XYZ file of N, CA and C in Angstrom:
690
model
N -28.597 -9.731 1.988
C -27.357 -10.308 1.371
C -26.681 -11.163 2.335
N -26.175 -12.333 1.985
C -25.606 -13.391 2.830
C -24.357 -13.899 2.377
N -23.571 -14.282 3.087
C -22.082 -14.650 2.765
C -21.782 -16.084 3.222
N -21.180 -16.943 2.460
C -20.852 -18.183 3.027
C -19.658 -18.226 3.900
N -19.425 -19.149 4.649
C -18.281 -19.087 5.492
C -17.034 -18.797 5.105
N -16.786 -19.246 3.724
C -15.546 -19.097 3.133
C -15.256 -17.618 2.794
N -16.442 -16.964 2.397
C -16.478 -15.490 2.042
C -16.333 -14.656 3.090
N -16.623 -15.185 4.443
C -16.361 -14.354 5.510
C -15.014 -14.448 5.874
N -14.377 -15.451 5.815
C -13.065 -15.875 6.000
C -12.134 -14.903 5.118
N -12.677 -14.890 3.861
C -11.882 -13.962 2.881
C -12.030 -12.593 3.109
N -13.257 -12.105 3.824
C -13.327 -10.854 4.169
C -12.476 -10.422 5.375
N -12.297 -11.423 6.173
C -11.527 -10.995 7.485
C -9.978 -10.987 6.842
N -9.431 -11.871 6.045
C -8.211 -12.130 5.666
C -7.777 -10.871 4.980
N -8.910 -10.317 4.124
C -8.511 -8.977 3.379
C -8.285 -7.744 4.367
N -9.187 -7.518 5.385
C -8.946 -6.677 6.509
C -7.767 -6.818 6.980
N -7.340 -8.105 7.585
C -6.216 -8.544 8.084
C -5.111 -7.739 7.349
N -4.974 -8.283 6.027
C -3.798 -7.864 5.225
C -3.634 -6.358 4.969
N -4.842 -5.863 4.718
C -4.889 -4.338 4.441
C -4.434 -3.541 5.626
N -4.871 -4.012 6.925
C -4.319 -3.371 8.156
C -2.843 -3.512 8.239
N -2.446 -4.643 8.178
C -1.020 -4.873 8.404
C -0.086 -4.183 7.419
N -0.684 -4.059 6.239
C 0.222 -3.615 5.019
C 0.040 -1.986 5.281
N -0.957 -1.585 5.650
C -0.991 -0.058 6.061
C -0.040 0.344 7.050
N -0.096 -0.220 8.173
C 0.750 -0.076 9.390
C 2.331 -0.031 8.973
N 2.567 -1.098 8.176
C 4.068 -1.317 7.627
C 4.347 -0.250 6.738
N 3.469 0.201 5.958
C 3.766 1.386 4.954
C 3.921 2.636 5.648
N 3.183 2.883 6.723
C 3.311 4.170 7.357
C 4.469 4.453 8.194
N 5.080 3.357 8.546
C 6.283 3.408 9.245
C 7.502 3.304 8.345
N 7.376 2.636 7.235
C 8.479 2.667 6.230
C 8.553 3.925 5.344
N 7.345 4.400 5.066
C 7.061 5.589 4.031
C 7.492 6.913 4.729
N 7.372 7.154 6.108
C 7.425 8.248 6.793
C 8.955 8.868 6.612
N 9.785 8.112 6.788
C 11.131 8.574 6.666
C 11.736 8.681 5.121
N 11.177 7.828 4.265
C 11.359 7.842 2.845
C 10.710 9.187 2.336
N 9.510 9.438 2.600
C 8.744 10.532 2.184
C 9.594 11.841 2.640
N 9.916 11.930 3.658
C 10.810 13.015 4.263
C 11.999 13.222 3.739
N 12.685 12.233 3.229
C 14.014 12.315 2.449
C 13.664 12.682 1.128
N 12.878 12.294 0.398
C 12.183 12.745 -0.927
C 11.876 14.125 -0.954
N 11.164 14.693 0.312
C 10.903 16.060 0.239
C 11.696 17.036 0.404
N 12.872 16.599 1.028
C 13.938 17.397 1.472
C 15.433 17.257 0.787
N 15.698 16.296 0.363
C 16.800 15.931 -0.381
C 17.196 16.756 -1.641
N 18.443 16.972 -2.010
C 18.992 17.585 -3.243
C 19.720 16.554 -4.007
N 19.637 15.289 -3.523
C 20.482 14.136 -4.086
C 20.055 13.730 -5.462
N 21.169 13.352 -6.117
C 20.856 13.077 -7.740
C 19.981 11.604 -7.911
N 20.080 10.971 -6.703
C 19.279 9.929 -6.457
C 17.662 9.963 -6.248
N 17.293 11.189 -5.985
C 15.892 11.483 -5.803
C 15.024 11.126 -6.923
N 15.537 11.359 -8.191
C 14.592 11.165 -9.453
C 14.495 9.662 -9.525
N 15.649 8.832 -9.573
C 15.365 7.345 -9.767
C 14.743 6.500 -8.628
N 14.984 7.120 -7.416
C 14.155 6.523 -6.363
C 12.713 6.833 -6.380
N 12.236 8.012 -6.925
C 11.089 8.388 -6.896
C 10.421 7.559 -8.125
N 10.929 7.332 -9.001
C 10.709 6.573 -10.375
C 10.231 5.142 -9.873
N 11.138 4.634 -9.003
C 11.076 3.098 -8.447
C 9.863 3.042 -7.581
N 9.652 3.898 -6.676
C 8.562 4.015 -5.876
C 7.262 4.299 -6.564
N 7.296 4.945 -7.488
C 5.995 5.150 -8.333
C 5.761 3.869 -9.403
N 6.678 3.049 -9.760
C 6.433 2.026 -10.644
C 5.054 1.312 -10.520
N 4.614 0.993 -9.434
C 3.275 0.305 -9.422
C 2.252 1.051 -9.891
N 2.230 2.386 -10.106
C 1.241 3.264 -10.717
C 1.080 3.082 -12.193
N 1.855 2.620 -12.842
C 1.813 2.201 -14.249
C 2.272 0.873 -14.885
N 2.888 0.109 -14.009
C 3.185 -1.333 -14.330
C 2.147 -2.198 -14.041
N 1.887 -3.154 -14.927
C 0.684 -4.057 -14.772
C 0.985 -4.925 -13.433
N -0.041 -5.129 -12.676
C 0.252 -5.818 -11.455
C 0.792 -7.259 -11.723
N 0.362 -7.943 -12.831
C 0.845 -9.318 -13.088
C 2.360 -9.364 -13.366
N 2.891 -8.282 -13.763
C 4.379 -8.068 -13.954
C 5.168 -7.996 -12.656
N 4.581 -7.212 -11.812
C 5.038 -7.040 -10.372
C 4.904 -8.494 -9.804
N 3.875 -9.013 -9.912
C 3.570 -10.353 -9.255
C 4.538 -11.533 -9.707
N 4.781 -11.522 -11.053
C 5.922 -12.512 -11.623
C 7.216 -12.276 -11.019
N 7.571 -11.146 -10.903
C 8.920 -10.807 -10.597
C 9.115 -10.975 -9.012
N 7.980 -10.696 -8.139
C 7.957 -11.087 -6.803
C 7.803 -12.611 -6.599
N 7.197 -13.334 -7.481
C 7.102 -14.824 -7.394
C 8.821 -15.417 -7.647
N 9.267 -14.898 -8.639
C 10.659 -15.368 -8.894
C 11.732 -14.800 -7.652
N 11.465 -13.703 -7.248
C 12.434 -13.215 -6.300
C 12.305 -13.904 -4.887
N 10.952 -14.351 -4.611
C 10.657 -14.926 -3.351
C 10.826 -16.558 -3.458
N 11.170 -16.937 -4.592
C 11.152 -18.436 -4.868
C 12.443 -19.080 -4.365
N 12.428 -20.398 -4.513
C 13.878 -20.876 -4.090
C 15.103 -20.473 -4.828
N 15.105 -19.831 -5.882
C 16.316 -19.362 -6.546
C 16.337 -17.952 -6.755
N 15.446 -17.149 -5.944
C 15.467 -15.678 -5.787
C 16.450 -15.337 -4.651
N 16.758 -14.170 -4.754
C 17.355 -13.555 -3.478
C 16.705 -13.491 -2.152
N 15.493 -13.103 -2.376
C 14.621 -13.012 -0.952
C 14.231 -14.237 -0.660
N 14.195 -15.207 -1.475
C 13.629 -16.653 -1.186
C 14.891 -17.336 -0.541
N 16.082 -17.151 -0.877
C 17.175 -17.612 -0.324
C 17.547 -17.213 1.087
N 17.267 -15.863 1.222
C 17.497 -15.109 2.490
C 16.494 -15.682 3.591
N 15.043 -15.879 3.077
C 14.197 -16.078 4.058
C 14.517 -17.541 4.504
N 14.702 -18.408 3.540
C 15.091 -19.714 3.764
C 16.233 -19.998 4.895
N 17.248 -19.195 4.515
C 18.492 -19.170 5.274
C 18.044 -18.829 6.914
N 17.275 -17.797 6.939
C 16.854 -17.270 8.127
C 15.740 -18.174 8.924
N 15.354 -19.231 8.462
C 14.530 -20.185 8.814
C 13.040 -19.999 8.668
N 12.780 -18.875 7.498
C 11.282 -18.448 7.444
C 10.610 -19.133 6.362
N 11.322 -20.062 5.617
C 10.745 -20.747 4.606
C 10.764 -19.771 3.332
N 9.872 -20.162 2.287
C 9.834 -19.417 1.115
C 8.370 -18.723 1.388
N 8.178 -17.523 0.899
C 7.119 -16.620 1.197
C 6.055 -16.740 0.166
N 6.131 -17.052 -1.168
C 5.100 -17.367 -1.871
C 3.809 -18.367 -1.416
N 2.651 -18.133 -1.672
C 1.635 -18.949 -1.236
C 1.454 -19.015 0.372
N 1.925 -17.919 1.146
C 1.671 -17.663 2.287
C 1.408 -16.270 2.677
N 0.974 -15.864 3.806
C 0.257 -14.649 4.152
C 1.428 -13.597 4.201
N 2.619 -14.025 4.617
C 3.677 -13.166 4.796
C 4.119 -12.684 3.339
N 3.976 -13.495 2.400
C 4.325 -13.114 1.000
C 3.355 -12.157 0.531
N 2.058 -12.210 0.941
C 1.151 -11.242 0.379
C 1.452 -9.932 0.936
N 2.031 -10.022 2.233
C 2.372 -8.495 2.906
C 3.442 -8.018 2.299
N 4.427 -8.711 1.984
C 5.627 -8.186 1.337
C 5.334 -7.600 0.036
N 4.604 -8.214 -0.979
C 4.230 -7.861 -2.209
C 3.300 -6.824 -2.137
N 2.336 -6.798 -1.219
C 1.322 -5.682 -1.111
C 2.173 -4.491 -0.691
N 3.011 -4.474 0.282
C 3.667 -3.424 0.611
C 4.328 -2.569 -0.441
N 4.918 -3.384 -1.250
C 5.675 -3.007 -2.470
C 4.754 -2.266 -3.400
N 3.542 -2.922 -3.788
C 2.756 -2.602 -4.662
C 1.928 -1.319 -4.391
N 1.586 -1.032 -2.973
C 0.859 0.078 -2.478
C 1.773 1.104 -2.130
N 2.790 1.036 -2.211
C 4.007 2.090 -1.539
C 3.641 3.317 -2.183
N 3.454 3.649 -3.600
C 3.239 4.956 -3.881
C 2.035 5.773 -3.404
N 1.088 4.963 -3.224
C -0.221 5.406 -2.611
C -0.157 6.055 -1.166
N 0.973 5.639 -0.484
C 1.398 6.145 0.796
C 2.386 7.051 0.932
N 3.473 6.896 0.066
C 4.712 7.679 -0.094
C 4.292 9.195 -0.458
N 3.479 9.206 -1.729
C 3.185 10.395 -2.361
C 2.411 11.397 -1.432
N 1.354 10.880 -0.853
C 0.528 11.898 0.037
C 1.174 12.492 1.182
N 2.295 11.642 1.598
C 2.917 12.029 2.805
C 3.959 13.167 2.107
N 4.629 12.681 1.180
C 5.665 13.578 0.504
C 5.069 14.909 0.183
N 4.030 14.930 -0.306
C 3.274 16.134 -0.629
C 3.000 17.078 0.386
N 2.332 16.581 1.409
C 2.212 17.148 2.461
C 3.366 17.755 3.269
N 4.583 16.872 3.270
C 5.745 17.458 3.828
C 6.287 18.758 2.892
N 6.229 18.652 1.680
C 6.693 19.450 0.841
C 5.990 20.947 1.023
N 4.718 20.842 1.540
C 3.828 22.003 1.787
C 4.131 22.643 2.829
N 4.932 22.224 3.771
C 5.271 22.987 5.034
C 6.104 24.135 4.789
N 5.583 25.225 5.117
C 6.450 26.444 5.018
C 8.028 26.236 5.676
N 8.987 26.493 5.116
C 10.366 26.513 5.525
C 10.309 27.447 6.757
N 9.749 28.505 6.719
C 9.735 29.649 8.048
C 9.501 28.933 9.112
N 8.473 27.679 9.101
C 8.127 27.192 10.361
C 9.258 26.195 11.010
N 9.915 25.650 10.056
C 11.149 24.928 10.544
C 12.292 25.737 11.093
N 12.355 26.838 10.244
C 13.473 27.890 10.692
C 13.273 28.413 12.118
N 11.915 28.701 12.438
C 11.523 29.316 13.643
C 11.769 28.295 14.755
N 11.448 26.953 14.568
C 11.724 25.990 15.430
C 13.249 25.944 15.895
N 14.116 26.054 14.746
C 15.476 25.893 14.864
C 16.039 26.990 15.681
N 15.447 28.241 15.606
C 15.885 29.472 16.144
C 15.468 29.164 17.721
N 14.399 28.656 18.097
C 14.107 28.394 19.329
C 14.908 27.293 20.036
N 15.625 26.523 19.333
C 16.431 25.653 19.929
C 16.345 24.254 19.500
N 15.167 23.883 18.737
C 14.763 22.690 18.583
C 15.714 21.925 17.451
N 16.299 20.781 17.819
C 17.068 20.027 16.966
C 16.365 19.530 15.783
N 16.893 18.769 14.887
C 16.308 18.224 13.701
C 15.123 17.124 14.058
N 15.581 16.177 15.252
C 14.443 15.142 15.622
C 13.416 15.874 16.195
N 13.726 16.939 17.069
C 12.625 17.693 17.742
C 11.552 18.468 16.476
N 12.333 19.014 15.732
C 11.630 19.704 14.603
C 10.717 18.627 13.765
N 11.198 17.594 13.500
C 10.479 16.584 12.724
C 9.252 16.153 13.518
N 9.373 15.970 14.735
C 8.216 15.484 15.566
C 7.465 16.612 16.067
N 7.838 17.824 16.257
C 6.945 18.783 16.749
C 6.484 19.737 16.018
N 7.108 19.679 14.641
C 6.509 20.683 13.488
C 6.008 19.744 12.345
N 7.144 18.956 11.811
C 6.705 18.260 10.450
C 5.522 17.307 10.384
N 5.599 16.378 11.719
C 4.493 15.462 11.651
C 3.113 16.141 12.000
N 3.010 16.872 12.977
C 1.582 17.483 13.022
C 1.279 18.301 11.934
N 1.872 18.900 11.093
C 1.468 19.819 10.053
C 1.169 18.893 8.685
N 1.899 17.878 8.804
C 1.788 16.804 7.755
C 0.624 15.720 7.845
N -0.198 15.988 9.042
C -1.216 15.057 9.376
C -2.456 14.922 8.315
N -2.715 15.710 7.610
C -3.649 15.513 6.650
C -3.177 14.520 5.470
N -1.885 14.709 5.185
C -1.243 13.733 4.353
C -1.137 12.383 4.716
N -1.008 12.205 5.956
C -0.952 10.854 6.767
C -2.189 10.248 6.291
N -3.206 11.069 6.827
C -4.629 10.273 6.880
C -5.017 10.011 5.436
N -4.768 10.770 4.371
C -4.924 10.475 3.104
C -4.063 9.339 2.717
N -2.998 9.069 3.066
C -1.998 7.916 2.834
C -2.620 6.845 3.372
N -3.045 6.785 4.625
C -3.535 5.609 5.128
C -4.678 5.077 4.574
N -5.653 6.049 4.273
C -6.957 5.473 3.698
C -6.564 4.903 2.143
N -5.778 5.764 1.353
C -5.331 5.140 -0.023
C -4.676 3.890 0.125
N -3.600 3.811 1.069
C -3.066 2.311 1.267
C -3.751 1.271 1.494
N -4.875 1.632 2.534
C -5.583 0.444 2.850
C -6.566 0.198 1.762
N -7.081 1.182 1.222
C -8.248 0.882 0.062
C -7.474 0.260 -1.127
N -6.391 0.644 -1.555
C -5.704 -0.031 -2.607
C -5.302 -1.497 -2.259
N -4.944 -1.697 -1.205
C -4.581 -3.091 -0.656
C -5.690 -4.090 -0.719
N -6.885 -3.428 -0.354
C -8.096 -4.169 -0.507
C -8.670 -4.471 -1.765
N -8.126 -3.901 -2.718
C -8.821 -3.902 -4.221
C -7.631 -4.731 -4.883
N -6.692 -5.141 -4.417
C -5.574 -5.702 -5.146
C -6.129 -7.114 -5.661
N -5.671 -7.600 -6.881
C -6.054 -8.825 -7.340
C -4.807 -9.575 -8.015
N -4.259 -8.855 -9.061
C -3.249 -9.421 -9.982
C -1.997 -9.906 -9.051
N -1.593 -8.980 -8.155
C -0.160 -9.308 -7.480
C -0.653 -10.417 -6.253
N -1.696 -10.248 -5.670
C -2.131 -11.345 -4.592
C -2.232 -12.643 -5.331
N -2.783 -12.638 -6.396
C -3.129 -14.086 -7.070
C -1.776 -14.641 -7.644
N -0.853 -13.637 -8.191
C 0.455 -14.507 -8.595
C 1.010 -14.864 -7.410
N 1.198 -14.092 -6.334
C 1.957 -14.379 -5.250
C 1.301 -15.587 -4.252
N 0.117 -15.487 -3.919
C -0.601 -16.165 -3.129
C -1.387 -17.209 -3.432
N -1.761 -17.480 -4.661
C -2.626 -18.229 -5.214
C -3.983 -18.261 -4.842
N -4.482 -19.376 -4.479
C -6.056 -19.265 -3.935
C -6.119 -20.242 -2.908
N -5.524 -20.007 -1.669
C -5.732 -20.967 -0.639
C -6.573 -20.452 0.589
N -7.664 -21.046 0.752
C -8.686 -20.660 1.669
C -8.139 -20.480 3.058
N -8.194 -19.225 3.725
C -7.627 -19.129 4.997
C -6.506 -18.586 5.099
N -5.605 -18.616 3.886
C -4.113 -18.322 3.841
C -3.949 -17.106 3.079
N -4.527 -17.428 1.788
C -4.228 -16.262 0.642
C -5.326 -15.889 -0.142
N -6.549 -16.656 0.071
C -7.719 -16.253 -0.731
C -8.461 -15.028 -0.096
N -8.023 -13.765 -0.688
C -8.853 -12.501 -0.257
C -9.880 -12.386 -1.114
N -10.606 -11.310 -0.723
C -11.881 -10.941 -1.122
C -11.962 -10.857 -2.909
N -10.913 -10.258 -3.386
C -10.749 -9.953 -4.879
C -10.775 -11.375 -5.519
N -9.995 -12.312 -4.964
C -9.809 -13.779 -5.550
C -11.222 -14.439 -5.226
N -11.749 -14.282 -4.293
C -12.889 -15.150 -4.143
C -14.117 -14.592 -4.970
N -14.125 -13.257 -5.315
C -15.077 -12.701 -6.241
C -14.665 -13.524 -7.618
N -13.502 -13.473 -7.949
C -13.183 -14.048 -9.248
C -13.646 -15.535 -9.300
N -13.352 -16.341 -8.227
C -13.805 -17.602 -8.069
C -15.263 -17.751 -8.447
N -15.968 -16.975 -7.671
C -17.670 -17.048 -8.029
C -18.109 -16.881 -9.399
N -17.331 -15.775 -9.935
C -17.907 -15.351 -11.307
C -17.255 -16.646 -12.196
N -16.185 -17.260 -12.159
C -15.855 -18.323 -12.653
C -16.598 -19.614 -12.816
N -17.308 -19.750 -11.332
C -18.381 -20.815 -11.235
C -19.653 -20.249 -11.511
N -19.814 -19.033 -12.111
C -21.200 -18.713 -12.486
C -22.036 -18.480 -11.412
N -21.509 -18.400 -10.047
C -22.429 -18.147 -8.859
C -22.570 -16.681 -8.781
N -23.251 -16.078 -9.549
C -23.416 -14.732 -9.552
C -23.978 -14.024 -8.244
N -24.959 -14.749 -7.454
C -25.575 -14.188 -6.175
C -24.393 -13.801 -5.312
N -23.530 -14.792 -4.966
C -22.428 -14.684 -3.996
C -21.537 -13.520 -4.651
N -21.337 -13.631 -5.999
C -20.294 -12.452 -6.488
C -20.902 -11.174 -6.400
N -22.289 -11.076 -6.537
C -22.819 -9.474 -6.339
C -22.575 -9.264 -5.012
N -22.778 -10.143 -3.791
C -22.569 -9.931 -2.382
C -21.119 -9.084 -2.350
N -20.238 -9.845 -2.608
C -18.862 -9.532 -2.634
C -18.378 -8.226 -3.201
N -19.074 -8.199 -4.517
C -18.733 -6.935 -5.420
C -19.505 -5.771 -4.802
N -20.589 -5.790 -4.034
C -21.219 -4.972 -3.568
C -20.438 -4.397 -2.255
N -19.838 -5.138 -1.660
C -19.031 -4.744 -0.411
C -17.845 -3.948 -0.954
N -17.197 -4.353 -2.006
C -16.075 -3.594 -2.445
C -16.473 -2.151 -2.982
N -17.430 -2.190 -3.832
C -18.013 -1.187 -4.320
C -18.550 -0.108 -3.431
N -19.108 -0.415 -2.313
C -19.477 0.378 -1.135
C -18.147 0.948 -0.352
N -17.297 0.153 -0.186
C -15.984 0.507 0.628
C -15.315 1.241 -0.225
N -15.228 1.231 -1.662
C -14.345 2.072 -2.418
C -15.044 3.474 -2.431
N -16.343 3.614 -2.392
C -17.058 4.745 -2.709
C -16.955 5.617 -1.353
N -17.067 4.889 -0.230
C -16.950 5.531 1.029
C -15.545 6.081 1.299
N -14.643 5.143 0.857
C -13.186 5.947 0.960
C -12.998 7.186 0.126
N -13.477 6.942 -1.111
C -13.344 8.190 -2.018
C -14.280 9.360 -1.428
N -15.400 9.167 -0.967
C -16.098 10.235 -0.395
C -15.520 10.858 0.923
N -14.818 10.108 1.595
C -14.089 10.552 2.748
C -12.946 11.394 2.369
N -12.094 11.013 1.442
C -11.037 11.740 0.915
C -11.482 13.161 0.348
N -12.562 12.967 -0.697
C -12.974 14.191 -1.339
C -13.490 15.121 -0.209
N -14.278 14.674 0.712
C -14.814 15.493 1.616
C -13.834 16.244 2.655
N -12.504 15.545 2.844
C -11.702 16.279 3.341
C -11.040 17.267 2.786
N -10.887 17.102 1.494
C -10.206 18.061 0.471
C -10.467 17.639 -0.793
N -10.928 18.645 -1.822
C -11.201 18.216 -3.046
C -10.070 17.938 -3.995
N -8.964 18.211 -3.341
C -7.671 17.898 -4.040
C -6.936 16.669 -3.405
N -7.589 16.023 -2.556
C -6.938 14.858 -1.770
C -6.292 13.895 -2.738
N -7.077 13.427 -3.760
C -6.498 12.259 -4.536
C -5.372 12.951 -5.580
N -5.334 14.224 -5.701
C -4.345 14.755 -6.378
C -2.876 14.754 -5.847
N -3.017 14.267 -4.555
C -1.672 14.086 -3.659
C -0.857 12.861 -4.517
N -1.623 11.822 -4.931
C -1.006 10.941 -5.528
C -0.612 11.093 -7.024
N 0.495 11.191 -7.486
C 0.763 11.468 -9.010
C 2.170 11.087 -9.101
N 2.369 10.748 -10.530
C 3.695 10.244 -10.854
C 4.633 11.463 -10.980
N 5.823 11.079 -10.294
C 6.997 12.368 -10.077
C 8.138 11.881 -11.120
N 8.713 12.928 -11.661
C 9.828 12.644 -12.575
C 11.039 12.131 -11.758
């Protein structure tokens, strides 16, 4: 199996995008998941629904609204332009922002489920021993929720690697900047270059299978952590 130079660049760009998005999501989703797992606020339902939207909404719909929002007439676009960052569509940074939103439920929900499964008695015991809220979070919650974090990282990374509709709408098809593996595969199929398409498809297939194998090997219920919440 051989890859062209452009395909290798697309593979590297995909890994770079998925790694960046996964790190950002773990940072953002940890406090969000903890809030969702512990709050009794009436906003819990609406925010959970917003987070879960990418599970049911077509990627092209999300991509379209991201494109409008990040463009010259969108609120995000006007903000980034005022900050001297330019407009995000058709740039790697635009892919990162869109992918963070699109892959969020695959990271939030496993972490939230793991946090909800922590016995309250563990937190109460830590509180009795004098641990404050921050100490309890770092010394009790994070260690006990570790399986959820591992599942979240794997799912977030894999989901970002497999994106197509959102990245195509936001990034287009610019080699070295926004042309990820899924877009490169589509290009090869359009050009009827099935040999190159087979190579990229095989990489994605193998990666997806290994990711699912690792998740199911860790726990038969690993993927059940990702579910739509009311």
